[in-house]
Short mmCIF file of N, CA and C in Angstrom, two decimals:
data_model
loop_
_atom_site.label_atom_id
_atom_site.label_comp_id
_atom_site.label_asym_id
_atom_site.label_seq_id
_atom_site.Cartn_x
_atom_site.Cartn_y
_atom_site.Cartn_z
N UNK T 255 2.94 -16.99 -31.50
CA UNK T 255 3.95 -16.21 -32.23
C UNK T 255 4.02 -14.81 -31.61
N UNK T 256 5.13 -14.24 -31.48
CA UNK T 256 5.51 -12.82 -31.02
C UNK T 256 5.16 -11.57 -31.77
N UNK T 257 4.56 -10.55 -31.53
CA UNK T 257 4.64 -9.61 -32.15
C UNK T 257 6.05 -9.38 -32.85
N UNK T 258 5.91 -8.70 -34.29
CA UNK T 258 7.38 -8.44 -34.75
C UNK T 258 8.35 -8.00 -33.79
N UNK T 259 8.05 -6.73 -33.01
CA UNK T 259 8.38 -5.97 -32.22
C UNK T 259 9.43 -6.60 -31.00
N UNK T 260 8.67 -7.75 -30.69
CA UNK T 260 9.17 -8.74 -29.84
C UNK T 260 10.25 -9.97 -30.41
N UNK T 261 10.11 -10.15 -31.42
CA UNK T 261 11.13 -11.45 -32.05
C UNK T 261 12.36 -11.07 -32.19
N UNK T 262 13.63 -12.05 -31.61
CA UNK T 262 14.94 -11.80 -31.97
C UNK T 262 15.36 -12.82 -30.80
N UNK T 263 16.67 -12.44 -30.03
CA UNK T 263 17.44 -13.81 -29.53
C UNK T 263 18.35 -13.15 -28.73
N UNK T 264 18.56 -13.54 -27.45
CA UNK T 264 19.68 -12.96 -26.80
C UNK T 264 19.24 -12.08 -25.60
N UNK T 265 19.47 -10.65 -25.72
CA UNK T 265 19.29 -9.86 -25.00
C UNK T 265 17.99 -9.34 -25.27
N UNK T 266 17.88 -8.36 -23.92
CA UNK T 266 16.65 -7.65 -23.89
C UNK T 266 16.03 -7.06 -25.67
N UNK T 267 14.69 -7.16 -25.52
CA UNK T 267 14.23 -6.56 -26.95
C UNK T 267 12.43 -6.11 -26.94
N UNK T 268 13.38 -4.41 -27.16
CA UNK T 268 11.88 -3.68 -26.59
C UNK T 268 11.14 -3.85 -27.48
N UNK T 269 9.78 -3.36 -26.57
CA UNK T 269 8.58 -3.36 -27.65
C UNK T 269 8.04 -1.90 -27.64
N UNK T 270 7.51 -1.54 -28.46
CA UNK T 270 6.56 -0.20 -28.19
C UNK T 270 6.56 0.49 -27.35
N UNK T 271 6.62 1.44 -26.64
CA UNK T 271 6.36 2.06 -25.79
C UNK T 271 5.05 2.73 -25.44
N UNK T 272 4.03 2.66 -24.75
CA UNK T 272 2.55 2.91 -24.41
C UNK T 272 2.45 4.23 -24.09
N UNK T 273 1.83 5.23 -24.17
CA UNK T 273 1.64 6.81 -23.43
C UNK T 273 0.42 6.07 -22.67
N UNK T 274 0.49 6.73 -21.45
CA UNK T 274 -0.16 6.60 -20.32
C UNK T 274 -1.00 8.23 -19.78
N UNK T 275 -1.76 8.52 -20.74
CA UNK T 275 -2.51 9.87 -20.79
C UNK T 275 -3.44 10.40 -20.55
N UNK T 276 -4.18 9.14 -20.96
CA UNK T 276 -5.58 9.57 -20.89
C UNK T 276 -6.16 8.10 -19.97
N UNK T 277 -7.47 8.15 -19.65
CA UNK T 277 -8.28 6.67 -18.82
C UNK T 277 -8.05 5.90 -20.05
N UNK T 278 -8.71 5.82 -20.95
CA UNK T 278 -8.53 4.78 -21.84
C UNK T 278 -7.13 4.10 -22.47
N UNK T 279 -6.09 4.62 -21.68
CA UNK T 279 -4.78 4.39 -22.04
C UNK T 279 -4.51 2.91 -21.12
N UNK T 280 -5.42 3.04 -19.99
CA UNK T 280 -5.22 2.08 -19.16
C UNK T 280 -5.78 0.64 -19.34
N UNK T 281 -6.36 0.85 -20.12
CA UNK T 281 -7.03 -0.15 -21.11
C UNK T 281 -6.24 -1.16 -22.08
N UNK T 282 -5.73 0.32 -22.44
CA UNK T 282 -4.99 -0.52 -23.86
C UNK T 282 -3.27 -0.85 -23.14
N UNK T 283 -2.72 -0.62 -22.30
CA UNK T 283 -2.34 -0.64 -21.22
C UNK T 283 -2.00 -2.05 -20.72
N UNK T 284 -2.85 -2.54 -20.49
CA UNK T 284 -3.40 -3.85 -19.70
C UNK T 284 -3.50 -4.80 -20.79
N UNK T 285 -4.28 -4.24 -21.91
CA UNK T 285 -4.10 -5.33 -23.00
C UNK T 285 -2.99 -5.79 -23.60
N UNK T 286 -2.26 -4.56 -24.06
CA UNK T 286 -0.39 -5.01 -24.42
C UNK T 286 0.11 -5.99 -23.80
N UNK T 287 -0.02 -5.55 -22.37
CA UNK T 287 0.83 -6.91 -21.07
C UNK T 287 0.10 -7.78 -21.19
N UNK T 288 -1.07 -8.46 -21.70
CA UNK T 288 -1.69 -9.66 -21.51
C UNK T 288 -0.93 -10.36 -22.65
N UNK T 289 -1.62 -9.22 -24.17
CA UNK T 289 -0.66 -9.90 -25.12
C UNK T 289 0.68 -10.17 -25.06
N UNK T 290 1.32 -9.30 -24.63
CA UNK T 290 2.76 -10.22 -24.24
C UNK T 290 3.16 -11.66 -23.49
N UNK T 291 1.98 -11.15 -22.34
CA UNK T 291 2.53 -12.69 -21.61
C UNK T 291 1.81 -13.94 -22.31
N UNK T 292 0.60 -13.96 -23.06
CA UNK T 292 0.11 -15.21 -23.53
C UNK T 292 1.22 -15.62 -24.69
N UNK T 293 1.83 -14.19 -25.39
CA UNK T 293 2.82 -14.36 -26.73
C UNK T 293 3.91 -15.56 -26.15
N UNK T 294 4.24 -14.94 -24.72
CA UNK T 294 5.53 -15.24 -24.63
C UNK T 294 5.39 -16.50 -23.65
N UNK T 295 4.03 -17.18 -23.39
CA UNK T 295 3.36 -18.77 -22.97
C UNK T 295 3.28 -18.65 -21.36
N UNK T 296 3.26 -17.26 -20.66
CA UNK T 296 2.84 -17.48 -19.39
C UNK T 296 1.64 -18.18 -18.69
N UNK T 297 1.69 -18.87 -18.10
CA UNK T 297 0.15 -19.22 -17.35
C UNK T 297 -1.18 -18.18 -17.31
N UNK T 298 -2.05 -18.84 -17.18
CA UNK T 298 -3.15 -17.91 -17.21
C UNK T 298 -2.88 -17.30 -15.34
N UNK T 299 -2.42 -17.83 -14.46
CA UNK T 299 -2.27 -17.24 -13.00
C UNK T 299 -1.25 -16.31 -13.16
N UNK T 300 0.25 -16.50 -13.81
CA UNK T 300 1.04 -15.50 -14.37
C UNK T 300 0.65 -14.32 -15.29
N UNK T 301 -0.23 -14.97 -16.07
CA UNK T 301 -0.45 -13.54 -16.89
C UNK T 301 -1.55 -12.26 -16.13
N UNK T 302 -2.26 -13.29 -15.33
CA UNK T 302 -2.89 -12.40 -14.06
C UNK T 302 -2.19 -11.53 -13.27
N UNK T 303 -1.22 -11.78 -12.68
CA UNK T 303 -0.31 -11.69 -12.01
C UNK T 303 0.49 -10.11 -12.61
N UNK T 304 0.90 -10.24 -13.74
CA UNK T 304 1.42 -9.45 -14.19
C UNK T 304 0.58 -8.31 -14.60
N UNK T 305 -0.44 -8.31 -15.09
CA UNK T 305 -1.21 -7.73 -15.58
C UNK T 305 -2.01 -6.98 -14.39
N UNK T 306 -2.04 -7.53 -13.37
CA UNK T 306 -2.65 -6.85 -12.00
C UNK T 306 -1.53 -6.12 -11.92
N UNK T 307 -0.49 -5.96 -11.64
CA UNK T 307 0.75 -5.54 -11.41
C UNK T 307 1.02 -4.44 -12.47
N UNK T 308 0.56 -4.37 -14.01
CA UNK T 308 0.94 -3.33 -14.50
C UNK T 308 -0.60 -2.50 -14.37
N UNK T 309 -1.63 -3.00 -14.49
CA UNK T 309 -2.56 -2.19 -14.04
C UNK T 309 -2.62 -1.23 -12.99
N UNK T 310 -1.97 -1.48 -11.74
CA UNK T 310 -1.82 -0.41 -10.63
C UNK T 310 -0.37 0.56 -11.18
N UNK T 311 0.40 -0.02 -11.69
CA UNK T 311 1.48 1.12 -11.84
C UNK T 311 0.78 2.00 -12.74
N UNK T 312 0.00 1.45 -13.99
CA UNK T 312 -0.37 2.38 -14.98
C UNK T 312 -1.55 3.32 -14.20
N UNK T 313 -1.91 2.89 -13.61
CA UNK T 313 -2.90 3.49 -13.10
C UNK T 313 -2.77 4.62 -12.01
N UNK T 314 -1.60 4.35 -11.07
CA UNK T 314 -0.30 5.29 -10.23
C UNK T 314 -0.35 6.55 -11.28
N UNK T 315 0.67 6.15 -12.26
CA UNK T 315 0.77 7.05 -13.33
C UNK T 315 0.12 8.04 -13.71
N UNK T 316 -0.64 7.03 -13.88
CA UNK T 316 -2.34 8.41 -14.84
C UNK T 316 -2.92 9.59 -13.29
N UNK T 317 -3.11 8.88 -12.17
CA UNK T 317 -3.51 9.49 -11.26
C UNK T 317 -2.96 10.42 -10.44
N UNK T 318 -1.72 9.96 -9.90
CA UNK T 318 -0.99 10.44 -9.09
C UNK T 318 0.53 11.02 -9.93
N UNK T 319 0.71 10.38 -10.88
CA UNK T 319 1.95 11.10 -11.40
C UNK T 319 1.57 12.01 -12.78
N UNK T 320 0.11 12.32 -12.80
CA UNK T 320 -0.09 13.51 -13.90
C UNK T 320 0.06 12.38 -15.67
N UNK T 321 0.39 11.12 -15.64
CA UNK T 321 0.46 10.37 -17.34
C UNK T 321 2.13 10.23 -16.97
N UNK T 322 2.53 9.64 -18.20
CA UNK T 322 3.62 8.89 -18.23
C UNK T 322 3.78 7.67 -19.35
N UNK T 323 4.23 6.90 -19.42
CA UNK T 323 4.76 5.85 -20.41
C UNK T 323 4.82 4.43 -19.67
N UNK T 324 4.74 3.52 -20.59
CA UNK T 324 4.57 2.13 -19.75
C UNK T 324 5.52 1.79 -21.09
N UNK T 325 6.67 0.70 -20.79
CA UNK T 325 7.27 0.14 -22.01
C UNK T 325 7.59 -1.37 -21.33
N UNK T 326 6.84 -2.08 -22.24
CA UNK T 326 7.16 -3.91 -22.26
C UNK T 326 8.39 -4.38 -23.42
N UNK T 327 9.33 -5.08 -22.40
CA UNK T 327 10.43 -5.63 -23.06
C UNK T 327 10.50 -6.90 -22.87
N UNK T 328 10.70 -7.63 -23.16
CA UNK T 328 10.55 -9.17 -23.28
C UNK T 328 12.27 -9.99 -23.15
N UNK T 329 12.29 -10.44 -22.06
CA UNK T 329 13.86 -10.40 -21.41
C UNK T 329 14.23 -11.88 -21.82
N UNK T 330 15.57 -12.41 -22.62
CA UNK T 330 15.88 -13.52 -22.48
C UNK T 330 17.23 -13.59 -21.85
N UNK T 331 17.28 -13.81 -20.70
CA UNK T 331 18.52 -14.35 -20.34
C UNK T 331 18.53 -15.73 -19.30
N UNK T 332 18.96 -16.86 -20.65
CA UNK T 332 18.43 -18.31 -20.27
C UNK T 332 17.00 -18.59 -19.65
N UNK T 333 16.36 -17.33 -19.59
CA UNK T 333 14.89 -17.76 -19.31
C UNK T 333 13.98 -16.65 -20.13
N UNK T 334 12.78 -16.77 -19.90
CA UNK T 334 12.00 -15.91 -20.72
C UNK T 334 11.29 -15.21 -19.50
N UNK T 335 11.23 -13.82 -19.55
CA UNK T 335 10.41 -13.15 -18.70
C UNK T 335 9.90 -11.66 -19.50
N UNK T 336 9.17 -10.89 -18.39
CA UNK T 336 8.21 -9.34 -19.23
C UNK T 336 8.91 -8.72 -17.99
N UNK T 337 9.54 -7.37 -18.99
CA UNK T 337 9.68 -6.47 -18.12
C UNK T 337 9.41 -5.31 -18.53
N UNK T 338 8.34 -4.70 -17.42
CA UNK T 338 7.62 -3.39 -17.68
C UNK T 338 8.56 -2.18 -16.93
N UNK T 339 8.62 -1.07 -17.62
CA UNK T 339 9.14 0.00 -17.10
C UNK T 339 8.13 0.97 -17.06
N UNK T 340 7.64 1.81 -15.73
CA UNK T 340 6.41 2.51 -16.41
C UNK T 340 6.63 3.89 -15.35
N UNK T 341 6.78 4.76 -16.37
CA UNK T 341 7.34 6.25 -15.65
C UNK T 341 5.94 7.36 -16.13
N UNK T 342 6.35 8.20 -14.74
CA UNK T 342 5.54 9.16 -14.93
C UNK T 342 6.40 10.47 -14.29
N UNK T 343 5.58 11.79 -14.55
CA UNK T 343 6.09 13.09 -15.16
C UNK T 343 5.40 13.75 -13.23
N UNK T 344 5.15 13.35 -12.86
CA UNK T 344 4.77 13.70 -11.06
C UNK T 344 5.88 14.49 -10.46
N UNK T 345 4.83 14.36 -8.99
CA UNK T 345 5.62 15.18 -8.09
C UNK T 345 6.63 14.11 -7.44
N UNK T 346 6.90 12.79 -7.51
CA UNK T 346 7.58 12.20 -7.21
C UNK T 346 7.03 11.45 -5.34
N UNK T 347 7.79 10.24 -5.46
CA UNK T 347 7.48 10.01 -3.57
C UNK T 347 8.09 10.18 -2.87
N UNK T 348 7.75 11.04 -1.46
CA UNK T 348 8.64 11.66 -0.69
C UNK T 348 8.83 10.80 0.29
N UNK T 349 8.40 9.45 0.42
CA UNK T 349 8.62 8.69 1.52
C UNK T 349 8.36 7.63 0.77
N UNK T 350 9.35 6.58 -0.03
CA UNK T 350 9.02 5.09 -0.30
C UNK T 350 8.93 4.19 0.52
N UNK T 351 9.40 3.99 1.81
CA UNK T 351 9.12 3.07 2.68
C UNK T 351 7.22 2.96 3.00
N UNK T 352 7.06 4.04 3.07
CA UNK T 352 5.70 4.35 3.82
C UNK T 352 4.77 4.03 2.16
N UNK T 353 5.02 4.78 1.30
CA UNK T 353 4.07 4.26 -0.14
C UNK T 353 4.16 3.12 -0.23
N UNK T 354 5.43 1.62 0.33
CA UNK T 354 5.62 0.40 -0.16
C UNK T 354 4.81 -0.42 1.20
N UNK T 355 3.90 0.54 2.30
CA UNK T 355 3.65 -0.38 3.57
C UNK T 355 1.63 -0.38 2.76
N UNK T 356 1.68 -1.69 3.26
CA UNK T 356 0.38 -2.25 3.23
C UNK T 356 -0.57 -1.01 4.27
N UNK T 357 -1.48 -0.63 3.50
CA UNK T 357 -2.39 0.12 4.00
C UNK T 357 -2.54 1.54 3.87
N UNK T 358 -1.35 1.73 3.29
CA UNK T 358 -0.84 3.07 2.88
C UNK T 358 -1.56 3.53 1.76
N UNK T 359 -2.43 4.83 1.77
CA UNK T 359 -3.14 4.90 -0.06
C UNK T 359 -3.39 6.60 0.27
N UNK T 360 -2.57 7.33 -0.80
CA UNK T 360 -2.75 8.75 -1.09
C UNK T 360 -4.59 9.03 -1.41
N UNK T 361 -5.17 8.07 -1.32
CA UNK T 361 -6.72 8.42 -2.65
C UNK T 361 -7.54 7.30 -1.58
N UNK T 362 -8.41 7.09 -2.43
CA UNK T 362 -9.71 6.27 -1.61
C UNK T 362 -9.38 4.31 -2.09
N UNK T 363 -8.24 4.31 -2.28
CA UNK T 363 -8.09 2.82 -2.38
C UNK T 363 -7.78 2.03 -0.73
N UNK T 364 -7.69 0.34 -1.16
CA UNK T 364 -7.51 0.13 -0.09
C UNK T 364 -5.78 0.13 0.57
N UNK T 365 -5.30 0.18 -0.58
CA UNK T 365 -3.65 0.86 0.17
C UNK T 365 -2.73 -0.59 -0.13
N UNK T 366 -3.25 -1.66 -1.35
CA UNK T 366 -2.18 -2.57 -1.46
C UNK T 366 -1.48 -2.33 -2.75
N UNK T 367 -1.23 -1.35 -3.19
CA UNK T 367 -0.84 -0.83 -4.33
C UNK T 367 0.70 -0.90 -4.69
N UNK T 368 1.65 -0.05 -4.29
CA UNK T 368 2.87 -0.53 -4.30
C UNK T 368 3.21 -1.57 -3.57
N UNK T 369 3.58 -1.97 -2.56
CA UNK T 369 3.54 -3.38 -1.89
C UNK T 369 2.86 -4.48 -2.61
N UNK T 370 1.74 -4.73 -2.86
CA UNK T 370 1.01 -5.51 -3.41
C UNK T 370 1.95 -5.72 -4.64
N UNK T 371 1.67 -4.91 -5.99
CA UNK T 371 2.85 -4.81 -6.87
C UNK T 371 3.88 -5.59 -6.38
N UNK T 372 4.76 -5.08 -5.63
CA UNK T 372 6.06 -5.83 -5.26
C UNK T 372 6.16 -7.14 -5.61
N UNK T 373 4.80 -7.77 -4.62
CA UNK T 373 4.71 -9.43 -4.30
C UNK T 373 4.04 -10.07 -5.25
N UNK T 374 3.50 -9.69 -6.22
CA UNK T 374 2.90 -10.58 -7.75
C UNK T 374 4.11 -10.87 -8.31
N UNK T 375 5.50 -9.80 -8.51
CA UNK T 375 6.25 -10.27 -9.59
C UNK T 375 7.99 -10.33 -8.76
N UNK T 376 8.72 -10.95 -9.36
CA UNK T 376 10.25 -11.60 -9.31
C UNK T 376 10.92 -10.52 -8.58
N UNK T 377 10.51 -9.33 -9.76
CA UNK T 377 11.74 -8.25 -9.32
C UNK T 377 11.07 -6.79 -9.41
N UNK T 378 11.21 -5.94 -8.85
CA UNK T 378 11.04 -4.54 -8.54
C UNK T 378 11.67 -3.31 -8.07
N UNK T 379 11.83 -2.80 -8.43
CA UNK T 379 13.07 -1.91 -8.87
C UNK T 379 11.76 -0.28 -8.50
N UNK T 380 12.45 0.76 -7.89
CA UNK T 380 11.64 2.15 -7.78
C UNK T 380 12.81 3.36 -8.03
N UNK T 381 12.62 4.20 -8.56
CA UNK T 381 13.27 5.55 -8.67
C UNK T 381 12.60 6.26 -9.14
N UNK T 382 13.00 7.13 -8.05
CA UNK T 382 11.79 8.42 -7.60
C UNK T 382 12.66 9.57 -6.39
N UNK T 383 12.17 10.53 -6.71
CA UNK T 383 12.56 11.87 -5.59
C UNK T 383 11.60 12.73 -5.73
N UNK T 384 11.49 13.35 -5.03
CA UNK T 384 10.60 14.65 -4.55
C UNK T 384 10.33 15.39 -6.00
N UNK T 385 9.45 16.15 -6.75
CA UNK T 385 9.97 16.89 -8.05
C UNK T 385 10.16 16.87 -10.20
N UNK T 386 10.60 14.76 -9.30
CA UNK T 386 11.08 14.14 -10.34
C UNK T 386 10.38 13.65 -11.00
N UNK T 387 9.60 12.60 -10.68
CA UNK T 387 8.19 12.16 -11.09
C UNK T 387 9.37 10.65 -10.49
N UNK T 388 8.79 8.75 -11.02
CA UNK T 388 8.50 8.14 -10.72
C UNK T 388 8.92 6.76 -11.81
N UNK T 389 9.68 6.16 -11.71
CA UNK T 389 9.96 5.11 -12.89
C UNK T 389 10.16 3.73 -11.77
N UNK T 390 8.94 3.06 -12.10
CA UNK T 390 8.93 1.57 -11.26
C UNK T 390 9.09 0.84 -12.39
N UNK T 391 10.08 -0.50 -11.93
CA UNK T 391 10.20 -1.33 -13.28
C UNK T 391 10.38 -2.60 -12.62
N UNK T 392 9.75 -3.96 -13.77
CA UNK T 392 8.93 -4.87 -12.56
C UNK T 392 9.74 -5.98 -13.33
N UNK T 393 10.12 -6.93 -13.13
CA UNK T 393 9.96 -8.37 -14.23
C UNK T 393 8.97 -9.82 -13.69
N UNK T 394 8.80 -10.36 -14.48
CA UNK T 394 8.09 -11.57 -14.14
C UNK T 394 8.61 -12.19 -14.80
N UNK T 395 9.27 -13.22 -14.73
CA UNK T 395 9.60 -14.99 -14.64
C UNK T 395 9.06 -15.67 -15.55
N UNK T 396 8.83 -16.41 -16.32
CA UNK T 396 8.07 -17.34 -17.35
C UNK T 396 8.89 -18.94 -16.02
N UNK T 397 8.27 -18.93 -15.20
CA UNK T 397 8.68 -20.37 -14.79
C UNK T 397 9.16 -21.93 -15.23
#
């Protein structure tokens, strides 16, 4: 069964919106998107999937874009999928080609972070400028 938040028919239908503020945000973070995708009957490899995938954006966020917001919407159009929008209040990326290349990492990671992201889920979407801060928004598929 769906969180209230989540139940209805048709079009997109948000849920909550997460603050992305503090470390322990990333937590609870990660748990929302699990609960969504088991709510909404993803695979246990899908709900991995996704959940790796909002873990590095939320985690982008908190680090590199100063906090921000993560919001799960639960998409029906003739199919069922999760779509995360997760913005932050940063200096924005001054080069997305180069943040989206494998190997690429501002910090001490190994650099599959945006790219990586990309290839777990359906669709990926970036807007961002220099200044602005950073709104990546992802969907995943219920197959």
């Amino acid at each position: 069964m769906l969180p209230d938040e989540l139940t209805g028919s048709g079009r997109d239908i948000p849920a909550r919106e997460h603050a992305v503020r503090a470390e322990e945000d990333l937590l609870t973070a990660r748990h929302a998107v699990r609960a969504c995708a088991v709510a909404v009957g993803f695979s246990i490899v899908d709900q991995t999937k996704i959940v790796t995938a909002a873990s590095e954006l939320v985690r982008n966020a908190y680090i590199h874009g100063g906090g921000g917001s993560m919001t799960i919407t639960v998409v029906r159009e003739g199919r069922v999928g999760l779509k995360l929008t997760v913005r932050d209040e940063g200096p924005g990326i001054a080069d997305v080609e180069q943040a989206m290349a494998d190997g690429f990492s501002t910090g001490a990671g190994l650099g599959h972070g945006l790219g990586g992201t990309r290839r777990l889920v359906d669709e990926f979407t970036i807007d961002t400028a220099p200044g602005r801060g950073t709104t990546v928004t992802i969907v995943r598929w219920k197959p």
